[in-house]
Short mmCIF file of C-alpha atoms and ligand atoms in Angstrom, two decimals:
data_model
loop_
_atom_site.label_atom_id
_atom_site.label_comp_id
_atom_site.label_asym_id
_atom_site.label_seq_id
_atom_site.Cartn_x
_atom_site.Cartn_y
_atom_site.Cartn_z
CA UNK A 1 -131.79 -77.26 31.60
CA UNK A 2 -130.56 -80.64 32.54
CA UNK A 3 -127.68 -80.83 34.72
CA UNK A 4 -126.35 -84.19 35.82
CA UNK A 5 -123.44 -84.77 38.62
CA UNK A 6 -120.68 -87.50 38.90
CA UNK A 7 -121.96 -90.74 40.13
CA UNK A 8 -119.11 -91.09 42.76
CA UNK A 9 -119.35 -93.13 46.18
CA UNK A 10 -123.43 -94.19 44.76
CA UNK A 11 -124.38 -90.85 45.16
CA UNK A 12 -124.37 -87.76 42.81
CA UNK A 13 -122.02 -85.21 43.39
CA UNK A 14 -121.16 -81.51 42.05
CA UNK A 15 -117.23 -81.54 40.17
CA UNK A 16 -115.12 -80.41 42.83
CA UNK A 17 -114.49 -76.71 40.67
CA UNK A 18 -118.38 -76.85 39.85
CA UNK A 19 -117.16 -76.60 36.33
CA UNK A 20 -119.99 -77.92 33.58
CA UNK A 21 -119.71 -78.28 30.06
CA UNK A 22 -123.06 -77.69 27.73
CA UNK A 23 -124.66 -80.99 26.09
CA UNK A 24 -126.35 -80.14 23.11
CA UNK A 25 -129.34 -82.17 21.51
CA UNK A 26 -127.67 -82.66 18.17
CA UNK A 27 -131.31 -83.40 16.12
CA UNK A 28 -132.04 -79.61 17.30
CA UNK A 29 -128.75 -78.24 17.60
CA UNK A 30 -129.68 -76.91 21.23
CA UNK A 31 -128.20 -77.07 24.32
CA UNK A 32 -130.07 -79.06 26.61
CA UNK A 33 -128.21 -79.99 29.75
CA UNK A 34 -124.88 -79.61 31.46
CA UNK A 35 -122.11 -82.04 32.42
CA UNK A 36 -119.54 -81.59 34.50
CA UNK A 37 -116.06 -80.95 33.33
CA UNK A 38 -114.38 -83.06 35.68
CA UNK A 39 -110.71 -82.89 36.89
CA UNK A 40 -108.07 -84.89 38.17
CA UNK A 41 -109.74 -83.92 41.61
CA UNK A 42 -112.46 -85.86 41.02
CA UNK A 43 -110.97 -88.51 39.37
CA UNK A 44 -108.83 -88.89 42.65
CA UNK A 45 -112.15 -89.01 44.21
CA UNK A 46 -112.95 -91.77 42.16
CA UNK A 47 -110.28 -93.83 42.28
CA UNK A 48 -109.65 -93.60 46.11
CA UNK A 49 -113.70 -94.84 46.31
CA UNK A 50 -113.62 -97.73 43.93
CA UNK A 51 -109.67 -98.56 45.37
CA UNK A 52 -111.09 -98.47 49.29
CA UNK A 53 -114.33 -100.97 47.54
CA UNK A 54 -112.15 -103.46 45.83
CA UNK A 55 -111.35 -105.56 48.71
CA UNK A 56 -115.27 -106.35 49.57
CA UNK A 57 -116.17 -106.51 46.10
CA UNK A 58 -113.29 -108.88 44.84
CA UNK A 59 -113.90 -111.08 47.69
CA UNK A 60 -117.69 -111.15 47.16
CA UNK A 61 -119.27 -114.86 45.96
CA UNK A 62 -119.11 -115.02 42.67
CA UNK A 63 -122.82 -115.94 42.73
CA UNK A 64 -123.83 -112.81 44.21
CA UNK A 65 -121.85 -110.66 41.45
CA UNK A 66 -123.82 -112.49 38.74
CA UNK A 67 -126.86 -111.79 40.17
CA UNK A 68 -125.87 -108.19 40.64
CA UNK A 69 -125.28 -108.14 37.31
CA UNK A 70 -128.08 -109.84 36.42
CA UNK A 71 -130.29 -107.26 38.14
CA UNK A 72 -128.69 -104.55 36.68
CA UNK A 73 -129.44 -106.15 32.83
CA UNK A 74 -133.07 -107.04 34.29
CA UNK A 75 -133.29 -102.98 34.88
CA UNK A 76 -131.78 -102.23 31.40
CA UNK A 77 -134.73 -104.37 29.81
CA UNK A 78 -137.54 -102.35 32.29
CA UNK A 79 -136.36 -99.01 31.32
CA UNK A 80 -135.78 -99.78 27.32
CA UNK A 81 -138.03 -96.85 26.26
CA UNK A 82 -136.55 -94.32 28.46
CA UNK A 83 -133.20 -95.09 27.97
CA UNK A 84 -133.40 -95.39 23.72
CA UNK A 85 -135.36 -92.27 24.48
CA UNK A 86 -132.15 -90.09 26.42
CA UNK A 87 -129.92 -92.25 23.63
CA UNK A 88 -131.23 -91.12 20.74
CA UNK A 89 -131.50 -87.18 22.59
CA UNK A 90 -128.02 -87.35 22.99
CA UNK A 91 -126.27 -88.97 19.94
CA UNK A 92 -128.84 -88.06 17.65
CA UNK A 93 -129.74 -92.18 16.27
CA UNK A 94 -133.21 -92.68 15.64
CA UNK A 95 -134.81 -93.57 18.86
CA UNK A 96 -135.96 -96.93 17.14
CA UNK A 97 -132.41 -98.05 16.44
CA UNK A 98 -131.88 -97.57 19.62
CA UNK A 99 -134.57 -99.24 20.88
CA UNK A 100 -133.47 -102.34 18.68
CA UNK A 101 -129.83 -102.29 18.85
CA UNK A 102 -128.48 -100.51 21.30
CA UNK A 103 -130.13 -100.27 24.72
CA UNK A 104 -131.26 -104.63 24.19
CA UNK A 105 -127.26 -104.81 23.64
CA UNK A 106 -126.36 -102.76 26.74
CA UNK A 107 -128.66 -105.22 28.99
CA UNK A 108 -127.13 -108.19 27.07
CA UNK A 109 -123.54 -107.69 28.20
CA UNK A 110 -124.39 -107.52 31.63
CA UNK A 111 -126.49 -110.43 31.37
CA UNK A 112 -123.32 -112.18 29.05
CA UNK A 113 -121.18 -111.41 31.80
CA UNK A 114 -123.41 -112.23 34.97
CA UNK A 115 -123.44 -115.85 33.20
CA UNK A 116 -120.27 -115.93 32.13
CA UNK A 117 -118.41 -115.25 35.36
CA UNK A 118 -119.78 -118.32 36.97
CA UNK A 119 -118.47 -120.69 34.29
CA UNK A 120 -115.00 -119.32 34.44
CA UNK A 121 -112.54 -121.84 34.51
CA UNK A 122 -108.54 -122.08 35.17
CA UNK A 123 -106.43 -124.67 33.84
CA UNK A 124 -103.73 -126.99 35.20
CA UNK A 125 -100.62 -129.30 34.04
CA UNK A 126 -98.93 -132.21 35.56
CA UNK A 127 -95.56 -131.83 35.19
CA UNK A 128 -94.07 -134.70 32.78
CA UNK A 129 -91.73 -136.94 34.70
CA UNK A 130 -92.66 -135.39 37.59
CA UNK A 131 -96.25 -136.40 38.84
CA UNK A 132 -96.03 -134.94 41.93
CA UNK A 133 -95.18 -131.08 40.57
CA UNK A 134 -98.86 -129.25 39.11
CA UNK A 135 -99.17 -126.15 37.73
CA UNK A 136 -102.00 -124.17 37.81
CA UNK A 137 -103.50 -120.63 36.60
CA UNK A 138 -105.86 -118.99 38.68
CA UNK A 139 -108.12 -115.81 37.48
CA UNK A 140 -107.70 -113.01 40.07
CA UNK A 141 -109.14 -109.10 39.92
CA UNK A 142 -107.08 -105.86 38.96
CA UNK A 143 -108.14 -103.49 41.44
CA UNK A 144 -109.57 -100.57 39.61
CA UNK A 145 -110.29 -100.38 36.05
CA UNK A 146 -110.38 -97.64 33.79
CA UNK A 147 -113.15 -97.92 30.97
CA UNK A 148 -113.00 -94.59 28.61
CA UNK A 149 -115.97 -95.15 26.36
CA UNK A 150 -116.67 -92.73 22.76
CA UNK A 151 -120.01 -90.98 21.56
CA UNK A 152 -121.33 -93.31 18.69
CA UNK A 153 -123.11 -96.70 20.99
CA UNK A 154 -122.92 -94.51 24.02
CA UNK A 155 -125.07 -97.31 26.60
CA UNK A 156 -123.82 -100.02 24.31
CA UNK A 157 -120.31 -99.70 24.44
CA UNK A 158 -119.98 -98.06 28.03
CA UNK A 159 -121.44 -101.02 29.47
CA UNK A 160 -119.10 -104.04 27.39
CA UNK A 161 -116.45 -102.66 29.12
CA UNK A 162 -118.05 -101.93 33.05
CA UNK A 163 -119.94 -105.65 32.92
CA UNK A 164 -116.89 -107.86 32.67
CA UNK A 165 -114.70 -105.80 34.72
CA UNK A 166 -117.38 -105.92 37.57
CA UNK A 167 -118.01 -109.58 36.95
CA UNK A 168 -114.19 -110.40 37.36
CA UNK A 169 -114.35 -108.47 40.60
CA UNK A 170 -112.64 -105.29 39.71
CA UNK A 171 -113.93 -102.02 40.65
CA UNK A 172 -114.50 -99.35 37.68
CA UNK A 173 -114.07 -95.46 37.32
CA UNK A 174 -115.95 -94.80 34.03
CA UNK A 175 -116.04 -91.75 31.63
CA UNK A 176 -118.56 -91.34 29.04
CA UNK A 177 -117.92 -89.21 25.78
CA UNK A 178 -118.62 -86.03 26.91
CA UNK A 179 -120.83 -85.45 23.63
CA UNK A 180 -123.11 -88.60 24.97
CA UNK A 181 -123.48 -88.40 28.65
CA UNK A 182 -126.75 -88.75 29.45
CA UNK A 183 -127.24 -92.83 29.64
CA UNK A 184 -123.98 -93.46 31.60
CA UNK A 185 -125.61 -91.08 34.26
CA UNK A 186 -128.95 -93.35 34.25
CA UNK A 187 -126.71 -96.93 34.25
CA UNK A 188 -125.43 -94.98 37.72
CA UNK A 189 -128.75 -94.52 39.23
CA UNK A 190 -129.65 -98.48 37.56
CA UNK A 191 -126.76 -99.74 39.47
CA UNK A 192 -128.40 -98.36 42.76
CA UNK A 193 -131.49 -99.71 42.66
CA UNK A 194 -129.93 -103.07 41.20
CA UNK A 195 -128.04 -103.48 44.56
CA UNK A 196 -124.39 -102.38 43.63
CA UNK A 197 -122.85 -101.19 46.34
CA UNK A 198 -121.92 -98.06 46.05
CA UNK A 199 -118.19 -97.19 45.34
CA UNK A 200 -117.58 -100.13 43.46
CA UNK A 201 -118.73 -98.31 40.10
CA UNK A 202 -118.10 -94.51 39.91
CA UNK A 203 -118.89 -92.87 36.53
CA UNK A 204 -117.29 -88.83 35.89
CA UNK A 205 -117.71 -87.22 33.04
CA UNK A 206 -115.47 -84.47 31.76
CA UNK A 207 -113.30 -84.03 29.05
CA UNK A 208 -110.52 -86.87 27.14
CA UNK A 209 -107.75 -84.36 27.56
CA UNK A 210 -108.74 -83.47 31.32
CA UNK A 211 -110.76 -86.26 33.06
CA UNK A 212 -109.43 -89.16 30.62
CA UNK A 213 -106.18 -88.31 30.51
CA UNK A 214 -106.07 -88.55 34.93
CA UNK A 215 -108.07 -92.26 34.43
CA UNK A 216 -105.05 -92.78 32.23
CA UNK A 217 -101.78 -91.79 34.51
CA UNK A 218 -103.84 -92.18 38.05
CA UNK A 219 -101.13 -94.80 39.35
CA UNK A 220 -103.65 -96.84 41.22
CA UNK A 221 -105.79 -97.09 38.04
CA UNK A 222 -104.17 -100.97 36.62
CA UNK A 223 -105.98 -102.03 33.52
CA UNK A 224 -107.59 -99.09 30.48
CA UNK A 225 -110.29 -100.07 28.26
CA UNK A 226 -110.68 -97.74 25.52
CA UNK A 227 -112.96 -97.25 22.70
CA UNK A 228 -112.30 -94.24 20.12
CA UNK A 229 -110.33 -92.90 17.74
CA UNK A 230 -107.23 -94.22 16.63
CA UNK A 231 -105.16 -91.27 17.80
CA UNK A 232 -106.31 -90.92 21.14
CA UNK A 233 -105.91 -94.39 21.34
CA UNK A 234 -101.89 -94.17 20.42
CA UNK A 235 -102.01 -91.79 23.22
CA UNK A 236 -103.40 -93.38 25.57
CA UNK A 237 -100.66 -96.55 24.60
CA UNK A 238 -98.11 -94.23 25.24
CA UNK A 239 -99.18 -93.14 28.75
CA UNK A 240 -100.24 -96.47 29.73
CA UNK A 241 -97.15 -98.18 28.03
CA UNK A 242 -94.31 -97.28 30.49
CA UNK A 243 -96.77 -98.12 34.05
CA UNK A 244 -97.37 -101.43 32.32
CA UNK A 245 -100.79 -100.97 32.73
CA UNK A 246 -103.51 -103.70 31.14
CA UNK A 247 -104.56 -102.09 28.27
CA UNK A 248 -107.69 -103.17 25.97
CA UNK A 249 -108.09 -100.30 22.42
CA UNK A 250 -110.62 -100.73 20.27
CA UNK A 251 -109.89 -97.88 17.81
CA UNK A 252 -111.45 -96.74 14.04
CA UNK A 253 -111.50 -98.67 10.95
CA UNK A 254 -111.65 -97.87 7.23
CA UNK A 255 -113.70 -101.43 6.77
CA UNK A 256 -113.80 -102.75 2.48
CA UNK A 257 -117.51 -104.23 1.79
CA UNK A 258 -115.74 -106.54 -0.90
CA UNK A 259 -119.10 -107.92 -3.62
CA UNK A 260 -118.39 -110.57 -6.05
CA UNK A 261 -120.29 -111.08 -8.82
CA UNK A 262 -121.56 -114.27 -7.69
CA UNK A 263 -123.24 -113.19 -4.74
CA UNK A 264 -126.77 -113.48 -3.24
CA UNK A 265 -127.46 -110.40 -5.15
CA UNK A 266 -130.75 -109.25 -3.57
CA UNK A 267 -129.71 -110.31 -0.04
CA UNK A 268 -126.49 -108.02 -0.57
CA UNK A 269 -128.06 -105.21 -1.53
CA UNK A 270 -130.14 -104.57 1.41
CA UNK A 271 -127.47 -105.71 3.75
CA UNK A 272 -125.29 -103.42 2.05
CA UNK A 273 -127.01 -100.16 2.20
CA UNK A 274 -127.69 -100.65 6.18
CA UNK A 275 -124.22 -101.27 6.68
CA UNK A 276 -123.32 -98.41 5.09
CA UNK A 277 -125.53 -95.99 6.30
CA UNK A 278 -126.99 -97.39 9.62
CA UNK A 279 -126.02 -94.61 12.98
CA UNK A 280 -125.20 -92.16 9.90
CA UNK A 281 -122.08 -94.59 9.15
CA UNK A 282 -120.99 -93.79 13.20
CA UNK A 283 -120.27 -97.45 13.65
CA UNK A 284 -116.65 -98.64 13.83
CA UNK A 285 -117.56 -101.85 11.67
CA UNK A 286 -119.64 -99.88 8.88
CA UNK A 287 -118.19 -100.95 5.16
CA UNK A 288 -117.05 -97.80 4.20
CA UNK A 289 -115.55 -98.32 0.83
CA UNK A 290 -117.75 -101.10 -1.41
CA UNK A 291 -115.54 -102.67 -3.94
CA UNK A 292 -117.40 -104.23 -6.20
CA UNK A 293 -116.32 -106.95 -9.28
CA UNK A 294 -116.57 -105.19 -12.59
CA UNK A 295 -118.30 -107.06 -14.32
CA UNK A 296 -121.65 -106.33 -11.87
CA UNK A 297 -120.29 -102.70 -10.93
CA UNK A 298 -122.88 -100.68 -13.19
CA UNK A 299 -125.44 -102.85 -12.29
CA UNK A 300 -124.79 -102.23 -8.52
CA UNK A 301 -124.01 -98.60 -8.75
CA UNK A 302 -127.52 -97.91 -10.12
CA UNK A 303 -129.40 -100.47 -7.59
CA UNK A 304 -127.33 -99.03 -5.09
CA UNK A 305 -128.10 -95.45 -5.66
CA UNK A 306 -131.40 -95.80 -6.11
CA UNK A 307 -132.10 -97.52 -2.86
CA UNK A 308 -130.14 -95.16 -1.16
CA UNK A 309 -132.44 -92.32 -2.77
CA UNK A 310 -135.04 -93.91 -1.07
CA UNK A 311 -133.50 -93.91 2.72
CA UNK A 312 -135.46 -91.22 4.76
CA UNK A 313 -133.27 -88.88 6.69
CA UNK A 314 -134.99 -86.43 9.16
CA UNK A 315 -136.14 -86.26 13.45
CA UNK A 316 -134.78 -89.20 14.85
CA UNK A 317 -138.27 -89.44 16.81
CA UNK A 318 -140.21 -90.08 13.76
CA UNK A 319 -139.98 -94.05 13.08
CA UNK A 320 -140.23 -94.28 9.01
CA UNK A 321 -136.86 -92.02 9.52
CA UNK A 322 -133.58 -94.35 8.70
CA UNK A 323 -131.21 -91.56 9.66
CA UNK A 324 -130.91 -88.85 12.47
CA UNK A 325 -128.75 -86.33 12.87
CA UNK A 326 -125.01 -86.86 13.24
CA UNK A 327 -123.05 -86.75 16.58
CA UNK A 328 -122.45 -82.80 17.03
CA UNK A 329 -121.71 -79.77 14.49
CA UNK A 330 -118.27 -80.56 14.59
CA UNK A 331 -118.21 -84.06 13.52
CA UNK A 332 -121.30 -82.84 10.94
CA UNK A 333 -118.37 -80.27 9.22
CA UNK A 334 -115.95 -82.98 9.34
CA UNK A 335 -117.84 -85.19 7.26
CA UNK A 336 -118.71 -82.01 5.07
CA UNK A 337 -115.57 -81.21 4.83
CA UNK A 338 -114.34 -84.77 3.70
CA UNK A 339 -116.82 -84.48 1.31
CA UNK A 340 -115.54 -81.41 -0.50
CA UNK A 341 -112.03 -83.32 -0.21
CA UNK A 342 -113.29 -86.25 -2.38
CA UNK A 343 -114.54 -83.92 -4.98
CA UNK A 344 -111.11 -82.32 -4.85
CA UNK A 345 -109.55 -85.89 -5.24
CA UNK A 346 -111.51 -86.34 -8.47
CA UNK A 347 -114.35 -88.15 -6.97
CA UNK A 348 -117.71 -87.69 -8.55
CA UNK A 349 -120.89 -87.87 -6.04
CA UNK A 350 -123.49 -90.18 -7.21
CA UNK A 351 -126.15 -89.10 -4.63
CA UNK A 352 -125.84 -86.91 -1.42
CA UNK A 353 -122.64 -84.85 -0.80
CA UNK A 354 -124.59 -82.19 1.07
CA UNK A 355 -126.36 -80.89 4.95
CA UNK A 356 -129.94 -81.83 5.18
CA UNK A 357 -132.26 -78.91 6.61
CA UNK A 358 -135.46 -80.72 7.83
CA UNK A 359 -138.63 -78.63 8.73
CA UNK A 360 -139.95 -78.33 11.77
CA UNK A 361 -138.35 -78.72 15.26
CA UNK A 362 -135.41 -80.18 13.89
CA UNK A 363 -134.52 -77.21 11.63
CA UNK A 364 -131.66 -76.68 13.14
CA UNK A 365 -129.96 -79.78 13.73
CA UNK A 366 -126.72 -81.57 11.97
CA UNK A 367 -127.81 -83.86 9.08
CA UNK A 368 -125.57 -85.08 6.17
CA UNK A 369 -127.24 -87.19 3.34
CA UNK A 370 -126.30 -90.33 2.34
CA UNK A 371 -123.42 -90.35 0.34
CA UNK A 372 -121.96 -92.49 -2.52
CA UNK A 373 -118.92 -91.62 -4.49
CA UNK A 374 -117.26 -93.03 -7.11
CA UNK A 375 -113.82 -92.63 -9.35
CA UNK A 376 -111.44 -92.35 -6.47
CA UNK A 377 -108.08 -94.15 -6.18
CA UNK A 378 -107.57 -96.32 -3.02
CA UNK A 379 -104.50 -94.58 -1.93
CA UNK A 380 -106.36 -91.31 -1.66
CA UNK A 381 -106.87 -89.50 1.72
CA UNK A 382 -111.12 -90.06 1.39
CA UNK A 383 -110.25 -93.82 0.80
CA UNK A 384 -107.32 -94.15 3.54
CA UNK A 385 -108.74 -91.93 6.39
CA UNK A 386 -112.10 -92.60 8.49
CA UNK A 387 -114.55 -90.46 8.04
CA UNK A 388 -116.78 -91.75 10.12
CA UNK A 389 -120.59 -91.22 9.01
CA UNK A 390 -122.39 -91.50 5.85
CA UNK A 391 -120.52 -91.27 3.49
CA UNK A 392 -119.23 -94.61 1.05
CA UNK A 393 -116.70 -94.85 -1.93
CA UNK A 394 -116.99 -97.62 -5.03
CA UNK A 395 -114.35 -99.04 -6.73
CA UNK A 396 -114.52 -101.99 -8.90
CA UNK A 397 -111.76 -104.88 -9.15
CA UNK A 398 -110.92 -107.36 -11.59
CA UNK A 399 -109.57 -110.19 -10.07
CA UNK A 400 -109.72 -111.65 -6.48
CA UNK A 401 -105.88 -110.45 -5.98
CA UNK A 402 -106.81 -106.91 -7.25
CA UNK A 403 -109.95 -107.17 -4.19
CA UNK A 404 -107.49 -108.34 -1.66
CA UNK A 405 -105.03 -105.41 -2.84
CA UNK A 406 -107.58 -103.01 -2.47
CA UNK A 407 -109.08 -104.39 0.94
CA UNK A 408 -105.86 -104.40 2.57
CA UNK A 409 -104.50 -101.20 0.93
CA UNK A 410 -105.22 -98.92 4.54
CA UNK A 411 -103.35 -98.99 7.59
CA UNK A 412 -106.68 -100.04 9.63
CA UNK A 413 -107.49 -103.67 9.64
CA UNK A 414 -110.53 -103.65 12.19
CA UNK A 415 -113.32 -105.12 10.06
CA UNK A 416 -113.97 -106.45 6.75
CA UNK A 417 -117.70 -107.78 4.80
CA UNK A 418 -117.06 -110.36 1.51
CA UNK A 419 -120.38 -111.39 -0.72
CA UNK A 420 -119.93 -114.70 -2.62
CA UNK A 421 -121.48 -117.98 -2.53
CA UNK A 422 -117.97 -119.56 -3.22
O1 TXE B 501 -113.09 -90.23 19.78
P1 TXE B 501 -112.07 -89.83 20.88
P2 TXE B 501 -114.28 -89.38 19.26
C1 TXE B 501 -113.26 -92.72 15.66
C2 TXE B 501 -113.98 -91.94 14.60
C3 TXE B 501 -114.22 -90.61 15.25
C4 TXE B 501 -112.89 -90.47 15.96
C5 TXE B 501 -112.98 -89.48 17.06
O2 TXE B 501 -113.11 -91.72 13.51
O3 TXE B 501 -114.37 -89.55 14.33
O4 TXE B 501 -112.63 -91.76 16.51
O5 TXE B 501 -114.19 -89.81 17.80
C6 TXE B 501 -111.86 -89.77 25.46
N1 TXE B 501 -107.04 -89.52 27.24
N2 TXE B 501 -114.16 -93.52 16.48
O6 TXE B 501 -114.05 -87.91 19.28
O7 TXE B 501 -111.64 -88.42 20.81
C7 TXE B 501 -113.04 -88.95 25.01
O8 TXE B 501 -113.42 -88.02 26.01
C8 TXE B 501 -108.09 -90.24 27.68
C9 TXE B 501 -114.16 -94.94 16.26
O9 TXE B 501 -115.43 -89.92 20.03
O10 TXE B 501 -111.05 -90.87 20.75
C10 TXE B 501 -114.10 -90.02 24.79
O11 TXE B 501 -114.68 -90.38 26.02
N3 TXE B 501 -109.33 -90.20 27.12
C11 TXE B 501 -114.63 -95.65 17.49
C12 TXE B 501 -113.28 -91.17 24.24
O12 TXE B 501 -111.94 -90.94 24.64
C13 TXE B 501 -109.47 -89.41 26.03
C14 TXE B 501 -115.90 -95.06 18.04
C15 TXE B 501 -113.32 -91.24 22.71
O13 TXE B 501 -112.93 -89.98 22.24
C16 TXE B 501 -108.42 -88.62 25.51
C17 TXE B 501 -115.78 -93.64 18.18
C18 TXE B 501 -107.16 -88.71 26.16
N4 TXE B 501 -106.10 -88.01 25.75
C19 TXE B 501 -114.91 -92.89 17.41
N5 TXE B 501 -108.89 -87.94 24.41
C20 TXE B 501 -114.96 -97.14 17.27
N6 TXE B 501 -113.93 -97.96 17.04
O14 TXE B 501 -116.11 -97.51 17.34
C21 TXE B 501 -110.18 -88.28 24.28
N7 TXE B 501 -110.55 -89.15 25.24
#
């Protein structure tokens, strides 16, 4: 049994009511570690540490930051293998997505940032008729930063929140997704050996409602950066709102993959399927419903489906895999469960629609296979609420006003993919 502390003051310590919460292996569906379930104690903890380090750290050269953070991205690289390795345990990815996406990402936005910060620049205005008045803006530090990250890019998107606000010479209290833990505890003991000194990063897990929510209200917390769901997100606006604290929300998306007929056809079609299906659809940008022009729909629907047939879904250790397991039991039933809603809704499933049992070790775990349904109307609930894994809806348009109709027809409005050569 794994059990990993908070990363608090550069060392790691027990939560102060040595509560733990279990952290299940979700390709195995088996517990494998404990967290702890961190309080507001601890998150006072936190912030008093990274408040009493701001000072030092916001007044360090610039130059030194970078290569700080430079270090730290330098580590990421080293330590690839291990960390796609305690990734892919976690969230259940295939360890070589990982190994290709997300862990090379996590070391790139520390090394974005370590460059960045040294090329930041201010601006300044004479003022007209009056030479001898300037205005200027200067870019100064927070103080400490909340960054509340969610379980899909666990290393990926913890760390595009903690490298800029470290670069800008904030100090950071950080809170993984209590689902995916296991990386933010290794970016801790990174930081160490990289040279940040301690305090100036402190990273407690726990859960959104507990340890979140105190990130959230702790007065002496000034800016939030929050990636997750949409609700939590509104509710985190709402605390945040009235302390006029900074607040960055990236939240879900219902994202239309709109295909005209005169697209690259081929080049679309393999595009299309990893976009739909690639971290079992638990990617914020994936192109969840495909609307396609009629006139290549059936065409599409049976290239589509077919390729699809072929994806492999099974242990996320096993390379010629395209799809692990999905985040956790839960989130597997909630995509189930959508699933059984669409059928209700009048969809009809073209491939997938069901768990996926694999033999062997993972036996037990949470699998959903690729999913493609077709004959729903866009104002349903399967085509207006996220879902959130692998599962896609087709819908075919006439005209270019009909696609733009369609595409726009949700509340979200995070991402959207177009195929034409026009
Ligand atoms: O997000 P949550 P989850 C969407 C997707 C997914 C849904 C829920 O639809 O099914 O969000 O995912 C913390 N105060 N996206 O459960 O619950 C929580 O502990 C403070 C899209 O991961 O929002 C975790 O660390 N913090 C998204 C983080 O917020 C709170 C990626 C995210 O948890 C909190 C992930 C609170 N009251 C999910 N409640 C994208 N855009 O990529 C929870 N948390």
């Amino acid at each position: 049994m794994e059990i990993i502390h908070n990363f608090i003051n550069g060392q790691s310590i027990p939560p102060a009511n040595d509560q733990y919460l279990e952290n299940v292996e979700p390709a195995i569906g088996e517990i494998y570690g404990k967290i702890p379930r961190s309080t507001e104690q601890d998150i006072q903890l936190a912030v008093e540490a990274a408040k009493a380090a701001f000072p030092a750290w916001a007044s360090t050269d610039i130059g030194v930051r970078a290569d700080i953070l430079s270090k730290i991205a330098d580590l990421i690289d080293q330590k690839r293998s291990q960390l796609a390795q305690a990734e892919s345990r976690d969230n259940g990815k295939p360890v070589k997505l990982a190994t290709l996406v997300d862990i090379p990402r996590a070391s790139s936005n520390f090394r974005f940032f370590s460059r960045a910060i040294t090329q930041w620049s201010g601006s300044s205005y004479f003022m007209r008729g009056q030479e001898s008045l300037q205005s200027f803006t200067i870019h100064q530090p927070l103080g400490v930063v909340g960054c509340i990250s969610p379980w899909n890019l666990p290393l990926y998107l913890f760390t595009w929140k903690i490298a800029p606000a470290l670069a800008t010479g904030n100090t950071v209290v950080a809170k993984p997704s209590e689902i995916t833990p296991y990386t933010a505890y290794m970016l801790g003991e990174i930081c160490n050996e990289a040279g940040l000194p301690p305090v100036v990063l402190n990273i407690v897990p726990g859960l959104g409602h507990e340890a979140g929510q105190a990130i959230v209200e702790h007065p002496e917390v000034k800016a939030i950066s929050f990636t997750g769901g949409t609700k939590t997100g509104s509710i985190i606006a709402g605390l945040a709102a009235p302390k006029f604290k900074k607040l960055s929300l990236e939240l879900g998306g219902k994202n239309p993959n709109v295909i005209f007929a005169d697209c690259d056809y081929d080049k679309m079609l393999k595009t299309t399927v990893l976009s739909s299906f690639a971290n079992q659809g638990q990617i914020c940008l994936c192109g969840s419903r495909i609307l396609i022009e009629r006139s290549i729909y059936n065409k599409f629907k049976s290239d589509f489906v077919a390729k699809v047939n072929s994806r492999k879904v099974g242990d996320p250790k096993i390379d010629e895999n395209h799809l692990g397991a999905v985040v956790s039991a839960a989130h597997q039933q909630k995509i189930l469960d959508y699933i059984a809603l669409a059928e209700e809704e009048g969809g009809r499933i073209l491939t997938g629609g069901h768990a996926i049992h694999p033999k062997g070790r993972c036996a037990k775990g949470y699998f959903v296979a690729p999913t493609v349904i077709e004959g729903l109307d866009n104002n349903c609930r399967t085509n207006q609420e996220e879902i959130f894994g692998p599962v896609v809806t087709l819908q075919p348009f006439d005209s270019e006003e009909e696609a733009l109709a369609l595409a726009n027809g949700t509340a979200y409005g995070l991402a959207s993919t177009s195929w034409t050569q026009d």
